[in-house]
mmCIF file of C-alpha atoms in Angstrom:
data_model
loop_
_atom_site.group_PDB
_atom_site.id
_atom_site.type_symbol
_atom_site.label_atom_id
_atom_site.label_comp_id
_atom_site.label_asym_id
_atom_site.label_seq_id
_atom_site.Cartn_x
_atom_site.Cartn_y
_atom_site.Cartn_z
ATOM 1 C CA ARG A 23 7.059 -38.780 -19.604
ATOM 2 C CA LEU A 24 9.408 -38.070 -16.759
ATOM 3 C CA ARG A 25 8.886 -40.181 -13.668
ATOM 4 C CA ILE A 26 10.726 -40.305 -10.378
ATOM 5 C CA MET A 27 11.359 -43.030 -7.849
ATOM 6 C CA ARG A 28 9.535 -42.844 -4.547
ATOM 7 C CA LEU A 29 11.211 -40.435 -2.134
ATOM 8 C CA PRO A 30 11.943 -41.460 1.468
ATOM 9 C CA ARG A 31 9.060 -41.104 3.906
ATOM 10 C CA LEU A 32 9.319 -38.082 6.179
ATOM 11 C CA HIS A 33 9.268 -38.268 9.973
ATOM 12 C CA PRO A 34 7.425 -35.199 11.307
ATOM 13 C CA ASN A 35 8.591 -35.704 14.872
ATOM 14 C CA ARG A 36 10.361 -32.982 16.780
ATOM 15 C CA ASP A 37 12.304 -35.556 18.815
ATOM 16 C CA TYR A 38 13.479 -37.349 15.650
ATOM 17 C CA ALA A 39 15.284 -34.296 14.263
ATOM 18 C CA ASP A 40 18.569 -32.895 15.524
ATOM 19 C CA SER A 41 17.369 -29.276 15.291
ATOM 20 C CA ILE A 42 14.158 -27.251 15.300
ATOM 21 C CA LEU A 43 14.192 -24.919 12.309
ATOM 22 C CA PHE A 44 12.300 -21.625 12.631
ATOM 23 C CA ILE A 45 11.097 -20.451 9.204
ATOM 24 C CA PRO A 46 9.785 -16.879 8.793
ATOM 25 C CA ALA A 47 6.152 -16.513 7.708
ATOM 26 C CA MET A 48 6.679 -15.208 4.177
ATOM 27 C CA LEU A 49 4.414 -17.268 1.927
ATOM 28 C CA ASP A 50 0.864 -17.781 3.217
ATOM 29 C CA MET A 51 -0.302 -19.981 0.352
ATOM 30 C CA HIS A 52 2.916 -21.943 -0.142
ATOM 31 C CA PHE A 53 4.455 -22.784 3.232
ATOM 32 C CA PRO A 54 1.692 -25.259 4.184
ATOM 33 C CA LEU A 55 3.295 -27.441 1.468
ATOM 34 C CA LEU A 56 6.815 -26.026 1.113
ATOM 35 C CA LYS A 57 7.566 -26.818 4.756
ATOM 36 C CA TYR A 58 7.760 -30.517 3.873
ATOM 37 C CA ALA A 59 10.912 -29.846 1.871
ATOM 38 C CA PHE A 60 12.715 -29.086 5.144
ATOM 39 C CA TYR A 61 11.740 -32.197 7.121
ATOM 40 C CA SER A 62 14.760 -34.436 7.654
ATOM 41 C CA LYS A 63 16.872 -36.051 10.341
ATOM 42 C CA ASP A 64 18.587 -32.672 10.647
ATOM 43 C CA TYR A 65 15.565 -30.378 10.855
ATOM 44 C CA TYR A 66 12.038 -30.190 12.201
ATOM 45 C CA PRO A 67 10.589 -27.077 10.506
ATOM 46 C CA VAL A 68 8.285 -24.666 12.330
ATOM 47 C CA VAL A 69 6.719 -21.877 10.264
ATOM 48 C CA MET A 70 6.170 -18.817 12.442
ATOM 49 C CA ASP A 71 2.487 -17.994 12.902
ATOM 50 C CA ASP A 72 2.178 -15.820 16.016
ATOM 51 C CA GLU A 73 1.057 -12.279 15.162
ATOM 52 C CA ASP A 74 0.187 -10.564 18.465
ATOM 53 C CA GLY A 75 2.663 -7.872 19.473
ATOM 54 C CA ILE A 76 5.371 -8.952 17.044
ATOM 55 C CA THR A 77 5.839 -5.477 15.553
ATOM 56 C CA ASP A 78 6.719 -3.932 18.930
ATOM 57 C CA ILE A 79 9.102 -6.782 19.710
ATOM 58 C CA GLY A 80 10.714 -6.502 16.295
ATOM 59 C CA LEU A 81 11.206 -2.739 16.540
ATOM 60 C CA LYS A 82 12.776 -3.173 19.968
ATOM 61 C CA TYR A 83 15.620 -5.168 18.454
ATOM 62 C CA THR A 84 15.916 -3.807 14.899
ATOM 63 C CA ASN A 85 16.632 -0.412 13.395
ATOM 64 C CA HIS A 86 13.505 1.277 12.086
ATOM 65 C CA ASP A 87 15.429 2.248 8.950
ATOM 66 C CA MET A 88 15.544 -1.402 7.990
ATOM 67 C CA CYS A 89 12.917 -2.992 5.783
ATOM 68 C CA TYR A 90 9.440 -3.491 7.323
ATOM 69 C CA PRO A 91 9.449 -7.288 6.820
ATOM 70 C CA LEU A 92 12.544 -7.578 9.048
ATOM 71 C CA SER A 93 10.726 -6.225 12.100
ATOM 72 C CA GLN A 94 7.949 -8.776 11.571
ATOM 73 C CA ILE A 95 10.372 -11.678 11.130
ATOM 74 C CA VAL A 96 12.501 -10.739 14.142
ATOM 75 C CA GLY A 97 9.419 -10.150 16.281
ATOM 76 C CA GLN A 98 7.951 -13.554 15.440
ATOM 77 C CA MET A 99 11.188 -15.438 16.059
ATOM 78 C CA ILE A 100 11.998 -13.777 19.387
ATOM 79 C CA LYS A 101 8.435 -14.285 20.612
ATOM 80 C CA ALA A 102 8.638 -17.972 19.663
ATOM 81 C CA LEU A 103 11.922 -18.341 21.555
ATOM 82 C CA GLU A 104 10.406 -16.657 24.618
ATOM 83 C CA SER A 105 7.229 -18.763 24.493
ATOM 84 C CA GLY A 106 8.752 -21.746 26.284
ATOM 85 C CA LYS A 107 7.384 -24.141 23.646
ATOM 86 C CA TYR A 108 10.796 -24.999 22.230
ATOM 87 C CA ASP A 109 14.160 -26.139 23.518
ATOM 88 C CA VAL A 110 16.160 -23.042 22.578
ATOM 89 C CA ASN A 111 19.361 -25.085 22.551
ATOM 90 C CA LYS A 112 17.999 -27.092 19.605
ATOM 91 C CA VAL A 113 16.624 -24.137 17.643
ATOM 92 C CA LYS A 114 18.138 -22.790 14.435
ATOM 93 C CA LEU A 115 16.801 -19.791 12.528
ATOM 94 C CA LEU A 116 16.426 -19.764 8.750
ATOM 95 C CA MET A 117 16.741 -16.509 6.824
ATOM 96 C CA PRO A 118 16.293 -16.786 3.038
ATOM 97 C CA THR A 119 17.987 -13.978 1.135
ATOM 98 C CA ALA A 120 18.636 -12.924 -2.441
ATOM 99 C CA GLY A 121 22.195 -12.006 -1.478
ATOM 100 C CA ASP A 122 22.313 -8.902 -3.674
ATOM 101 C CA ALA A 123 22.197 -5.115 -3.172
ATOM 102 C CA CYS A 124 18.691 -5.214 -1.683
ATOM 103 C CA ARG A 125 18.384 -4.331 2.029
ATOM 104 C CA GLY A 126 17.239 -7.901 2.474
ATOM 105 C CA ALA A 127 20.856 -9.022 2.101
ATOM 106 C CA ASN A 128 21.435 -7.491 5.549
ATOM 107 C CA TYR A 129 18.666 -9.514 7.186
ATOM 108 C CA THR A 130 20.981 -12.315 8.274
ATOM 109 C CA GLY A 131 23.386 -10.008 10.093
ATOM 110 C CA ALA A 132 20.548 -7.922 11.516
ATOM 111 C CA LEU A 133 18.827 -11.067 12.820
ATOM 112 C CA ARG A 134 22.038 -12.189 14.555
ATOM 113 C CA ARG A 135 22.403 -8.762 16.150
ATOM 114 C CA ALA A 136 18.792 -8.848 17.330
ATOM 115 C CA MET A 137 19.268 -12.320 18.821
ATOM 116 C CA GLN A 138 22.397 -11.149 20.609
ATOM 117 C CA ASP A 139 20.581 -8.156 22.105
ATOM 118 C CA ALA A 140 17.628 -10.341 23.134
ATOM 119 C CA GLY A 141 19.890 -12.820 24.924
ATOM 120 C CA TYR A 142 19.769 -15.536 22.265
ATOM 121 C CA GLY A 143 23.127 -14.948 20.623
ATOM 122 C CA PHE A 144 23.883 -18.672 20.901
ATOM 123 C CA VAL A 145 21.059 -19.562 18.474
ATOM 124 C CA PRO A 146 22.544 -20.242 15.001
ATOM 125 C CA VAL A 147 21.220 -18.318 11.999
ATOM 126 C CA LEU A 148 21.261 -20.163 8.674
ATOM 127 C CA THR A 149 20.900 -18.520 5.291
ATOM 128 C CA LEU A 150 19.250 -20.002 2.216
ATOM 129 C CA ASN A 151 20.583 -18.600 -1.049
ATOM 130 C CA VAL A 152 22.320 -19.696 -4.238
ATOM 131 C CA ARG A 153 24.890 -16.917 -4.500
ATOM 132 C CA ASP A 154 27.413 -18.260 -1.972
ATOM 133 C CA TYR A 155 26.453 -15.470 0.402
ATOM 134 C CA GLU A 156 27.875 -16.420 3.827
ATOM 135 C CA PRO A 157 28.860 -19.932 2.657
ATOM 136 C CA GLU A 158 29.829 -20.962 6.186
ATOM 137 C CA SER A 159 26.223 -20.555 7.365
ATOM 138 C CA MET A 160 24.411 -21.688 4.226
ATOM 139 C CA MET A 161 21.775 -24.360 4.626
ATOM 140 C CA LYS A 162 22.664 -27.493 2.700
ATOM 141 C CA PHE A 163 20.043 -28.948 0.398
ATOM 142 C CA GLY A 164 19.921 -32.156 -1.603
ATOM 143 C CA PHE A 165 17.859 -33.676 -4.384
ATOM 144 C CA ALA A 166 14.910 -34.779 -2.221
ATOM 145 C CA MET A 167 14.598 -31.303 -0.704
ATOM 146 C CA VAL A 168 14.690 -29.572 -4.108
ATOM 147 C CA TRP A 169 12.184 -32.025 -5.621
ATOM 148 C CA ARG A 170 9.687 -31.615 -2.781
ATOM 149 C CA ALA A 171 10.175 -27.836 -2.870
ATOM 150 C CA MET A 172 9.351 -27.814 -6.578
ATOM 151 C CA PHE A 173 6.067 -29.624 -5.942
ATOM 152 C CA GLY A 174 5.271 -27.328 -3.013
ATOM 153 C CA LEU A 175 5.980 -24.312 -5.213
ATOM 154 C CA TYR A 176 3.665 -25.246 -8.079
ATOM 155 C CA TYR A 177 0.880 -26.796 -6.041
ATOM 156 C CA GLY A 178 0.969 -23.700 -3.831
ATOM 157 C CA ASP A 179 0.822 -21.507 -6.938
ATOM 158 C CA ILE A 180 -2.179 -23.118 -8.580
ATOM 159 C CA LEU A 181 -4.141 -23.444 -5.337
ATOM 160 C CA MET A 182 -3.507 -19.759 -4.578
ATOM 161 C CA VAL A 183 -4.771 -18.659 -8.001
ATOM 162 C CA LEU A 184 -7.813 -20.943 -7.772
ATOM 163 C CA LEU A 185 -8.730 -19.814 -4.260
ATOM 164 C CA HIS A 186 -8.481 -16.099 -5.073
ATOM 165 C CA ALA A 187 -10.468 -16.516 -8.304
ATOM 166 C CA THR A 188 -13.189 -18.689 -6.738
ATOM 167 C CA ARG A 189 -13.906 -17.274 -3.295
ATOM 168 C CA PRO A 190 -15.477 -13.963 -4.475
ATOM 169 C CA TYR A 191 -18.094 -15.918 -6.476
ATOM 170 C CA GLU A 192 -19.029 -18.665 -4.028
ATOM 171 C CA ILE A 193 -22.646 -18.885 -2.943
ATOM 172 C CA ARG A 194 -22.003 -21.123 0.048
ATOM 173 C CA LYS A 195 -19.602 -19.149 2.215
ATOM 174 C CA GLY A 196 -16.421 -21.058 2.969
ATOM 175 C CA ALA A 197 -16.744 -23.504 0.063
ATOM 176 C CA ALA A 198 -13.550 -22.306 -1.632
ATOM 177 C CA ASP A 199 -11.561 -22.371 1.609
ATOM 178 C CA ARG A 200 -12.764 -25.896 2.336
ATOM 179 C CA MET A 201 -11.723 -27.018 -1.146
ATOM 180 C CA TRP A 202 -8.294 -25.416 -0.648
ATOM 181 C CA LYS A 203 -7.856 -27.231 2.673
ATOM 182 C CA LYS A 204 -8.961 -30.510 1.085
ATOM 183 C CA TRP A 205 -6.240 -30.307 -1.561
ATOM 184 C CA ILE A 206 -3.653 -29.167 0.980
ATOM 185 C CA ARG A 207 -4.403 -32.344 2.969
ATOM 186 C CA ILE A 208 -4.117 -34.540 -0.138
ATOM 187 C CA ILE A 209 -0.817 -33.049 -1.280
ATOM 188 C CA SER A 210 0.543 -32.980 2.278
ATOM 189 C CA GLN A 211 0.005 -36.736 2.537
ATOM 190 C CA ASP A 212 1.881 -37.237 -0.732
ATOM 191 C CA MET A 213 4.728 -35.003 0.415
ATOM 192 C CA MET A 214 4.977 -36.896 3.695
ATOM 193 C CA SER A 215 4.871 -40.386 2.199
ATOM 194 C CA GLY A 216 7.061 -39.591 -0.798
ATOM 195 C CA LYS A 217 4.414 -41.080 -3.098
ATOM 196 C CA ASN A 218 2.800 -39.514 -6.171
ATOM 197 C CA LEU A 219 5.576 -36.957 -6.616
ATOM 198 C CA SER A 220 5.878 -37.440 -10.360
ATOM 199 C CA LEU A 221 5.384 -34.912 -13.125
ATOM 200 C CA LEU A 222 2.625 -37.051 -14.608
ATOM 201 C CA ARG A 223 0.714 -36.988 -11.313
ATOM 202 C CA MET A 224 1.267 -33.240 -11.058
ATOM 203 C CA HIS A 225 -0.140 -32.826 -14.591
ATOM 204 C CA ARG A 226 -3.275 -34.752 -13.568
ATOM 205 C CA ASN A 227 -3.642 -32.958 -10.242
ATOM 206 C CA PHE A 228 -3.497 -29.544 -11.925
ATOM 207 C CA ARG A 229 -6.583 -30.453 -13.922
ATOM 208 C CA LEU A 230 -8.377 -32.107 -11.014
ATOM 209 C CA MET A 231 -7.822 -29.014 -8.871
ATOM 210 C CA CYS A 232 -9.144 -26.727 -11.615
ATOM 211 C CA ARG A 233 -12.162 -28.982 -12.112
ATOM 212 C CA ASP A 234 -13.018 -29.031 -8.408
ATOM 213 C CA PHE A 235 -12.733 -25.264 -7.971
ATOM 214 C CA SER A 236 -14.567 -24.505 -11.223
ATOM 215 C CA ARG A 237 -17.597 -26.398 -9.930
ATOM 216 C CA ILE A 238 -17.769 -23.981 -6.997
ATOM 217 C CA ARG A 239 -17.080 -20.911 -9.106
ATOM 218 C CA SER A 240 -19.664 -21.697 -11.764
ATOM 219 C CA TYR A 241 -22.546 -21.196 -9.320
ATOM 220 C CA GLY A 242 -21.897 -17.481 -8.971
ATOM 221 C CA ALA A 243 -19.570 -16.465 -11.781
ATOM 222 C CA ASP A 244 -22.313 -16.413 -14.408
ATOM 223 C CA LYS A 245 -24.521 -14.158 -12.304
ATOM 224 C CA CYS A 246 -22.080 -11.377 -11.528
ATOM 225 C CA SER A 247 -18.975 -9.857 -13.010
ATOM 226 C CA LYS A 248 -16.440 -8.484 -10.550
ATOM 227 C CA GLN A 249 -13.547 -6.213 -11.354
ATOM 228 C CA VAL A 250 -10.107 -7.738 -10.884
ATOM 229 C CA ILE A 251 -7.255 -5.993 -9.063
ATOM 230 C CA GLY A 252 -3.698 -7.105 -9.812
ATOM 231 C CA LEU A 253 -1.248 -7.109 -6.883
ATOM 232 C CA VAL A 254 2.452 -6.448 -7.482
ATOM 233 C CA GLY A 255 5.332 -5.580 -5.183
ATOM 234 C CA GLU A 256 8.078 -6.896 -2.943
ATOM 235 C CA LEU A 257 8.065 -10.631 -2.174
ATOM 236 C CA TYR A 258 7.113 -10.556 1.539
ATOM 237 C CA VAL A 259 4.536 -7.794 1.108
ATOM 238 C CA LYS A 260 3.035 -9.541 -1.895
ATOM 239 C CA TYR A 261 2.643 -13.072 -0.526
ATOM 240 C CA CYS A 262 2.275 -12.613 3.259
ATOM 241 C CA HIS A 263 -0.833 -11.120 4.856
ATOM 242 C CA LEU A 264 1.327 -9.627 7.613
ATOM 243 C CA GLY A 265 3.272 -7.738 4.982
ATOM 244 C CA ASN A 266 0.302 -6.454 2.975
ATOM 245 C CA TRP A 267 -2.114 -5.893 5.862
ATOM 246 C CA ASP A 268 -4.624 -8.486 4.671
ATOM 247 C CA VAL A 269 -5.085 -6.869 1.282
ATOM 248 C CA VAL A 270 -6.679 -10.008 -0.204
ATOM 249 C CA ASP A 271 -9.478 -10.081 2.369
ATOM 250 C CA PHE A 272 -9.988 -6.321 2.081
ATOM 251 C CA VAL A 273 -10.358 -6.390 -1.705
ATOM 252 C CA GLU A 274 -12.835 -9.271 -1.519
ATOM 253 C CA GLN A 275 -14.868 -7.426 1.129
ATOM 254 C CA GLN A 276 -15.184 -4.557 -1.357
ATOM 255 C CA GLY A 277 -16.819 -6.872 -3.890
ATOM 256 C CA ALA A 278 -13.775 -7.268 -6.119
ATOM 257 C CA GLU A 279 -11.432 -10.103 -7.049
ATOM 258 C CA ILE A 280 -7.673 -9.955 -6.528
ATOM 259 C CA HIS A 281 -5.036 -11.703 -8.614
ATOM 260 C CA VAL A 282 -1.623 -12.465 -7.133
ATOM 261 C CA ASN A 283 0.831 -13.738 -9.713
ATOM 262 C CA PRO A 284 2.326 -17.172 -8.919
ATOM 263 C CA LEU A 285 5.585 -17.407 -6.986
ATOM 264 C CA SER A 286 7.088 -19.512 -9.788
ATOM 265 C CA TYR A 287 7.561 -16.305 -11.803
ATOM 266 C CA TYR A 288 9.867 -15.023 -9.073
ATOM 267 C CA ALA A 289 11.722 -18.345 -8.973
ATOM 268 C CA LEU A 290 12.317 -18.211 -12.735
ATOM 269 C CA TYR A 291 13.244 -14.517 -12.561
ATOM 270 C CA TYR A 292 15.729 -15.241 -9.779
ATOM 271 C CA MET A 293 17.373 -18.040 -11.732
ATOM 272 C CA ASP A 294 17.393 -15.936 -14.896
ATOM 273 C CA THR A 295 18.998 -12.900 -13.249
ATOM 274 C CA HIS A 296 21.111 -14.384 -10.452
ATOM 275 C CA MET A 297 22.197 -17.903 -11.384
ATOM 276 C CA ILE A 298 22.479 -18.806 -15.059
ATOM 277 C CA ARG A 299 24.852 -15.921 -15.749
ATOM 278 C CA LYS A 300 27.604 -17.762 -13.910
ATOM 279 C CA ALA A 301 30.068 -19.706 -16.034
ATOM 280 C CA ASN A 302 30.331 -22.839 -13.909
ATOM 281 C CA LEU A 303 28.742 -26.224 -13.279
ATOM 282 C CA GLU A 304 26.196 -24.686 -10.911
ATOM 283 C CA ALA A 305 24.946 -22.427 -13.706
ATOM 284 C CA LYS A 306 24.587 -25.385 -16.071
ATOM 285 C CA GLY A 307 22.542 -27.218 -13.469
ATOM 286 C CA ALA A 308 20.432 -24.096 -12.982
ATOM 287 C CA ARG A 309 19.691 -23.971 -16.717
ATOM 288 C CA VAL A 310 18.467 -27.571 -16.664
ATOM 289 C CA LEU A 311 16.305 -26.892 -13.608
ATOM 290 C CA MET A 312 14.989 -23.709 -15.187
ATOM 291 C CA LYS A 313 13.876 -25.597 -18.305
ATOM 292 C CA LEU A 314 11.995 -28.019 -16.062
ATOM 293 C CA LEU A 315 10.362 -25.190 -14.099
ATOM 294 C CA GLU A 316 9.351 -23.460 -17.339
ATOM 295 C CA MET A 317 7.734 -26.656 -18.597
ATOM 296 C CA ILE A 318 5.755 -27.132 -15.379
ATOM 297 C CA GLN A 319 4.678 -23.495 -15.314
ATOM 298 C CA LYS A 320 3.331 -23.705 -18.868
ATOM 299 C CA ASP A 321 1.435 -26.875 -17.969
ATOM 300 C CA MET A 322 -0.060 -25.188 -14.896
ATOM 301 C CA LEU A 323 -1.115 -22.090 -16.853
ATOM 302 C CA LYS A 324 -2.590 -24.276 -19.598
ATOM 303 C CA ALA A 325 -4.756 -26.083 -17.034
ATOM 304 C CA LEU A 326 -5.946 -22.797 -15.523
ATOM 305 C CA THR A 327 -6.742 -21.297 -18.926
ATOM 306 C CA LYS A 328 -8.653 -24.412 -19.992
ATOM 307 C CA TYR A 329 -11.046 -23.944 -17.085
ATOM 308 C CA GLY A 330 -11.496 -20.218 -17.686
ATOM 309 C CA TYR A 331 -9.182 -18.785 -15.051
ATOM 310 C CA PHE A 332 -7.186 -15.624 -15.729
ATOM 311 C CA THR A 333 -3.396 -15.935 -15.871
ATOM 312 C CA LEU A 334 -0.499 -13.825 -17.022
ATOM 313 C CA PRO A 335 1.594 -15.249 -19.891
ATOM 314 C CA PRO A 336 4.440 -17.674 -19.079
ATOM 315 C CA TYR A 337 7.620 -16.117 -17.688
ATOM 316 C CA TRP A 338 9.567 -15.645 -20.921
ATOM 317 C CA GLN A 339 6.585 -14.219 -22.785
ATOM 318 C CA LEU A 340 5.867 -11.850 -19.889
ATOM 319 C CA LYS A 341 9.471 -10.680 -20.019
ATOM 320 C CA LYS A 342 9.332 -10.213 -23.788
ATOM 321 C CA GLU A 343 6.094 -8.208 -23.635
ATOM 322 C CA ALA A 344 7.710 -5.764 -21.183
ATOM 323 C CA HIS A 345 10.646 -5.076 -23.533
ATOM 324 C CA GLY A 346 11.222 -1.351 -23.935
ATOM 325 C CA LEU A 347 9.002 -0.563 -20.953
ATOM 326 C CA VAL A 348 11.159 -1.872 -18.103
ATOM 327 C CA ASN A 349 14.905 -1.858 -17.529
ATOM 328 C CA TYR A 350 16.245 -5.424 -17.486
ATOM 329 C CA ASN A 351 19.452 -4.198 -15.819
ATOM 330 C CA ILE A 352 17.605 -3.675 -12.531
ATOM 331 C CA ARG A 353 18.110 -7.159 -11.115
ATOM 332 C CA ASN A 354 18.348 -6.556 -7.378
ATOM 333 C CA ALA A 355 15.632 -8.207 -5.305
ATOM 334 C CA ASP A 356 12.370 -8.302 -7.324
ATOM 335 C CA GLY A 357 13.891 -5.865 -9.826
ATOM 336 C CA TRP A 358 12.312 -5.464 -13.246
ATOM 337 C CA LEU A 359 9.791 -8.244 -12.539
ATOM 338 C CA ILE A 360 7.634 -5.753 -10.590
ATOM 339 C CA GLY A 361 7.174 -3.497 -13.600
ATOM 340 C CA ALA A 362 6.855 -6.445 -15.992
ATOM 341 C CA GLU A 363 3.947 -7.869 -13.983
ATOM 342 C CA ALA A 364 2.231 -4.472 -13.975
ATOM 343 C CA VAL A 365 2.660 -4.306 -17.766
ATOM 344 C CA GLY A 366 1.331 -7.850 -18.093
ATOM 345 C CA TYR A 367 -1.789 -7.087 -16.078
ATOM 346 C CA ILE A 368 -2.640 -3.958 -18.061
ATOM 347 C CA ARG A 369 -1.930 -5.570 -21.441
ATOM 348 C CA HIS A 370 -4.116 -8.568 -20.629
ATOM 349 C CA GLY A 371 -7.183 -6.784 -19.337
ATOM 350 C CA VAL A 372 -6.541 -6.216 -15.627
ATOM 351 C CA GLU A 373 -6.234 -2.449 -15.827
ATOM 352 C CA LYS A 374 -6.206 -1.722 -12.091
ATOM 353 C CA VAL A 375 -2.964 -2.616 -10.330
ATOM 354 C CA PHE A 376 -2.169 -2.177 -6.631
ATOM 355 C CA ALA A 377 1.550 -1.936 -5.891
ATOM 356 C CA ALA A 378 2.519 -2.579 -2.259
ATOM 357 C CA GLN A 379 6.082 -2.067 -1.071
ATOM 358 C CA PRO A 380 8.038 -1.646 2.174
ATOM 359 C CA PHE A 381 8.749 1.986 2.987
ATOM 360 C CA GLY A 382 12.087 3.106 1.574
ATOM 361 C CA CYS A 383 12.520 0.084 -0.700
ATOM 362 C CA MET A 384 14.845 1.515 -3.359
ATOM 363 C CA VAL A 385 14.280 -1.388 -5.752
ATOM 364 C CA ASN A 386 10.544 -0.714 -5.694
ATOM 365 C CA HIS A 387 11.133 3.002 -6.165
ATOM 366 C CA CYS A 388 13.457 2.479 -9.147
ATOM 367 C CA ALA A 389 11.730 -0.475 -10.806
ATOM 368 C CA GLY A 390 8.239 0.293 -9.551
ATOM 369 C CA ARG A 391 6.973 3.641 -8.336
ATOM 370 C CA GLY A 392 9.357 5.642 -10.515
ATOM 371 C CA LEU A 393 8.181 3.654 -13.523
ATOM 372 C CA TYR A 394 4.399 3.501 -13.102
ATOM 373 C CA PRO A 395 3.481 6.930 -14.580
ATOM 374 C CA SER A 396 5.588 6.119 -17.641
ATOM 375 C CA LEU A 397 3.947 2.697 -18.036
ATOM 376 C CA THR A 398 0.365 3.948 -18.011
ATOM 377 C CA ARG A 399 1.260 6.849 -20.310
ATOM 378 C CA ARG A 400 3.039 4.660 -22.864
ATOM 379 C CA LEU A 401 0.466 1.874 -22.721
ATOM 380 C CA GLY A 402 -2.337 4.401 -23.056
ATOM 381 C CA LYS A 403 -4.464 2.712 -20.409
ATOM 382 C CA GLY A 404 -4.402 1.314 -16.889
ATOM 383 C CA TYR A 405 -4.279 2.631 -13.342
ATOM 384 C CA ILE A 406 -1.483 1.834 -10.898
ATOM 385 C CA VAL A 407 -1.755 2.911 -7.265
ATOM 386 C CA SER A 408 1.392 2.531 -5.183
ATOM 387 C CA THR A 409 1.575 2.652 -1.400
ATOM 388 C CA ASP A 410 4.137 1.953 1.310
ATOM 389 C CA VAL A 411 3.857 -0.500 4.185
ATOM 390 C CA ASP A 412 5.695 0.331 7.398
ATOM 391 C CA ALA A 413 5.325 -0.061 11.146
ATOM 392 C CA SER A 414 4.740 3.695 11.473
ATOM 393 C CA ALA A 415 2.582 4.073 8.352
ATOM 394 C CA SER A 416 -1.146 4.749 8.530
ATOM 395 C CA LYS A 417 -3.373 1.816 7.663
ATOM 396 C CA LEU A 418 -6.148 4.320 7.021
ATOM 397 C CA ASN A 419 -4.175 5.939 4.191
ATOM 398 C CA TYR A 420 -3.226 2.501 2.879
ATOM 399 C CA TYR A 421 -6.824 1.296 2.666
ATOM 400 C CA ASN A 422 -8.062 4.649 1.353
ATOM 401 C CA ARG A 423 -5.683 4.436 -1.593
ATOM 402 C CA LEU A 424 -6.905 0.922 -2.251
ATOM 403 C CA LEU A 425 -10.535 2.076 -2.047
ATOM 404 C CA MET A 426 -9.741 4.859 -4.496
ATOM 405 C CA LEU A 427 -8.400 2.275 -6.939
ATOM 406 C CA ILE A 428 -11.408 -0.036 -6.558
ATOM 407 C CA HIS A 429 -14.233 2.486 -6.515
ATOM 408 C CA GLY A 430 -12.860 5.836 -7.610
ATOM 409 C CA LEU A 431 -10.932 5.231 -10.839
#
């Protein structure tokens, strides 16, 4: 049983930190916990949450040919700088990137250009990646940050799955959301204090979370059976309501249940395709970390399965089951993982899959949309509806395609 010493207590005080770190709103279910990984003497993290008018602001300072998520990120950050709530001389901007051939690799440079045009060229832009992309502006991270991030990742994963699988069946409206907030408070206190961040405690909490949510779900789950829609696609569009136009709420309003695969699959995919192929000490460390992440993921999925919740197979099994159906050489951005998740859903009983992607995303076209007809034909079952998200796209068409998947197929 692996244990860990108590981590230092965090100081969530803006005046305590040297810099205010703006983090783009990318992960709705994870950043309430992941943000604690960034608290330090160096940084006071602020996750962007303003939504009004950000698209117009973003398009004013970014090229419309760029990826849709960029306009949202730029719009949020510039609006926050203009709000007067923050000392702009202390602000730094964080831009995570895969650092590969995806358009997202240009986000850092595009954000700097936008800041320059908006009159904030003096605000530093940091990048978070593991491929030595722009090493001079890379954010430094240590053991405590990685350990807290790991707990934020997996607790965010399991709470996301439990919330989405419970809320459609609740009899008392808001019960699932209240349970989610309760556990967010509990884990937030642990992340702040540095206590209870052991793998043994995580193992116990997985089962306690499943138990608590299952007690809500059991009231309604036996009385009705709802169809499940699997969501696949690009990272921002998949995990952020701004990117997918509130697809989770829309599906639930239509009387269906949505399943969003945990973010840990992307983390393992990223390490598998981007890191462990290096022949250096960093790659060896990545292999050790990957083994740990695999172990935790299996434990999380085991807890969910025990309490009757649907899950896809663990990462390596999911990859194996997609052999011959997806091209493992497509490793840019979300790459072959998009198609592999679609295969996993159809193979394991979720035969309706909604694929959301930014307009013009070549990775999604090559590893997603261009593949879907072949997948359903070769699997002999399943329906995959793909649609683009863009500032100029019609939400009516977007929701109509989703309605067709839910009610018409």
